[in-house]
XYZ file of C-alpha atoms in Angstrom:
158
model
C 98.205 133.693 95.148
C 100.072 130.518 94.465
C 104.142 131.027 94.587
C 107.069 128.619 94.051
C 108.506 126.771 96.893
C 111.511 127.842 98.854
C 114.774 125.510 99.280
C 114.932 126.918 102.481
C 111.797 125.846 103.700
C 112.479 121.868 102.684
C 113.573 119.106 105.111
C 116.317 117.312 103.836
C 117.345 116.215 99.681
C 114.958 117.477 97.283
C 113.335 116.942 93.670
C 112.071 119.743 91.800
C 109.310 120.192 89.296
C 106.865 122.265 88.266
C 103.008 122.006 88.097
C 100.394 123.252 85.767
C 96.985 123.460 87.449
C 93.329 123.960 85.954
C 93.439 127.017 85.680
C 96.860 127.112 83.276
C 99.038 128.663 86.104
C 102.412 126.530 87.263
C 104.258 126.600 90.152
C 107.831 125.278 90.642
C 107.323 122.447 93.793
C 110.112 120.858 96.002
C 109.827 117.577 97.366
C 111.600 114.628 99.136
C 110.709 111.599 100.079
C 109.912 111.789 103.810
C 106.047 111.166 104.910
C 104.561 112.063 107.993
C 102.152 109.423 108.870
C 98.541 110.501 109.714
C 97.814 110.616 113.034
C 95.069 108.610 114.350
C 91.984 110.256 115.515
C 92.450 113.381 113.750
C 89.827 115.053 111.652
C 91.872 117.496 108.248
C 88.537 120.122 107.757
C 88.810 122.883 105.556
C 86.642 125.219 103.535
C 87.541 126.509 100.131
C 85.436 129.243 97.813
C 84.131 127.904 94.764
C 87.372 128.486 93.306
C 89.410 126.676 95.777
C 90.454 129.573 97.842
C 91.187 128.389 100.804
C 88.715 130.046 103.529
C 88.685 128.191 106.817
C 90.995 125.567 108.212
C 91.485 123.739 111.547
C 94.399 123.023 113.517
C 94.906 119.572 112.163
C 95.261 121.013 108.488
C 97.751 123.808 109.916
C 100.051 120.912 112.045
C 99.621 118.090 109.148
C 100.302 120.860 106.045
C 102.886 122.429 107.828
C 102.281 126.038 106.959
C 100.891 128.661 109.357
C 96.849 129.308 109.181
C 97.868 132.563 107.815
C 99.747 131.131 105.021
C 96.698 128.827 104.143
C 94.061 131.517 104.561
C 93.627 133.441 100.849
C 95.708 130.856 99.506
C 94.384 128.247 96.674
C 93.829 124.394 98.283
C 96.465 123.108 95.233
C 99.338 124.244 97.026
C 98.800 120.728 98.640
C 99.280 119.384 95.213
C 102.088 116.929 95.131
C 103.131 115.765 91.679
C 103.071 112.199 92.247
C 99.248 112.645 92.148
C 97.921 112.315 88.547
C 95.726 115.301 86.744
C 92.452 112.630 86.280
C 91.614 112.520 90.164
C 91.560 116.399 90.087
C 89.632 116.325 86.972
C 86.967 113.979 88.538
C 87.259 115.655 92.216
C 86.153 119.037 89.929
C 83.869 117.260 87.377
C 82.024 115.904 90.304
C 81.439 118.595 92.833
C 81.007 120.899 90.316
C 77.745 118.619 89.781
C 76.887 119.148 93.248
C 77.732 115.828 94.260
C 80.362 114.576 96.683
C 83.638 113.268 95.909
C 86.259 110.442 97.843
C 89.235 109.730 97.173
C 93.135 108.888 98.333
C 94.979 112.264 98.047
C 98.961 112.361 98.588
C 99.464 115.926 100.004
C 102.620 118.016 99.327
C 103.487 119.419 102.859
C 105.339 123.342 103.058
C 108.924 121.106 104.335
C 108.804 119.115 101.080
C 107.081 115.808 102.689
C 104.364 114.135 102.173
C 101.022 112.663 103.949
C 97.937 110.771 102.733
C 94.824 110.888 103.500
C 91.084 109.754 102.392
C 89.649 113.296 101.016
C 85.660 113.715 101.344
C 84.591 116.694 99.547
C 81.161 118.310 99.791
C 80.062 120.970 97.854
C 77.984 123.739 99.623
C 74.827 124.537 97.987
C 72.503 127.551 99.047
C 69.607 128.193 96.937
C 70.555 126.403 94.213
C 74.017 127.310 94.341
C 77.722 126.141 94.813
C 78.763 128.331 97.317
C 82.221 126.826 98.576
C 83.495 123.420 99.291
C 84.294 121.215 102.452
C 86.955 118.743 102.348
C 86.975 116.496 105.535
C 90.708 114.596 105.714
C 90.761 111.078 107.523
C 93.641 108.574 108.136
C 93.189 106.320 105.063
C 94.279 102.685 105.450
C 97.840 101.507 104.413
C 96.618 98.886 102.145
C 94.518 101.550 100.389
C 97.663 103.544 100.275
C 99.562 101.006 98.953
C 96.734 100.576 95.950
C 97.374 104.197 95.308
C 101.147 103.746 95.070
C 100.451 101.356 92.179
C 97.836 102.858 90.748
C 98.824 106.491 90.588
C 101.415 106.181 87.978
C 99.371 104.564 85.394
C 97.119 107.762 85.069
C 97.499 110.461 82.777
């Protein structure tokens, strides 16, 4: 179940809008302008249901998100959404792993305090038999100049 953010729950000044997803539903999202920079040597791993339902995570998605594992268990994997990232990279993350092929890509996540982190996304779909099963997203520290290209980028897509 996806729900709006809380003021309570945000660190510092905050913007608010609201999102429309895939699958038509919105959420209201709060958001500032603080990042928390990866940290280095960390691995983001989580695993999602074919619908994005988030199913497994490890401790560096729980510490870098900011929620609780329990929060991020049952939950869809767009609550990360943050709306500076444009509707075509989720298009072609879908379009592609729904293929059965992997995607990369520069994601800027939407943390539970309002922040923000980026990271290089790898996602895999898991096939058994023939089948999309579920999805694994593996989250590394992405390079600042390929950040930077994103900043720039980003805005220009629709």
């Amino acid at each position: 179940m996806i729900v709006d953010m809380k003021p309570e729950d945000i660190v510092g000044e905050y913007q608010e809008a609201t999102l429309t997803y895939c699958d038509g539903k919105s959420r209201k999202v709060l958001y500032t302008g603080l990042e928390t920079p990866y940290p280095d040597g960390k691995l983001i791993v989580s695993t999602t249901t074919p619908d994005g339902i988030i199913s497994h995570v490890n401790r560096a998605f729980v510490e870098m998100s900011g929620y609780t594992e329990t929060e991020l268990l049952g939950a869809p994997h767009c609550i990360l959404r943050h709306p500076d990232m444009p509707a075509a990279a989720f298009k072609d993350l879908w379009d592609t792993v729904l293929r059965g092929e992997k995607w990369q890509g520069f994601v800027k996540n939407l943390r539970k305090d309002g922040g923000y982190y980026w990271v290089k996304a790898t996602v895999i779909p898991n096939v058994r038999g023939g089948k999309v099963v579920g999805f694994t997203s593996v989250r590394r520290k992405p390079s600042r100049s390929n950040v930077d290209e994103c900043i720039a980028l980003y805005p220009t897509l629709i």
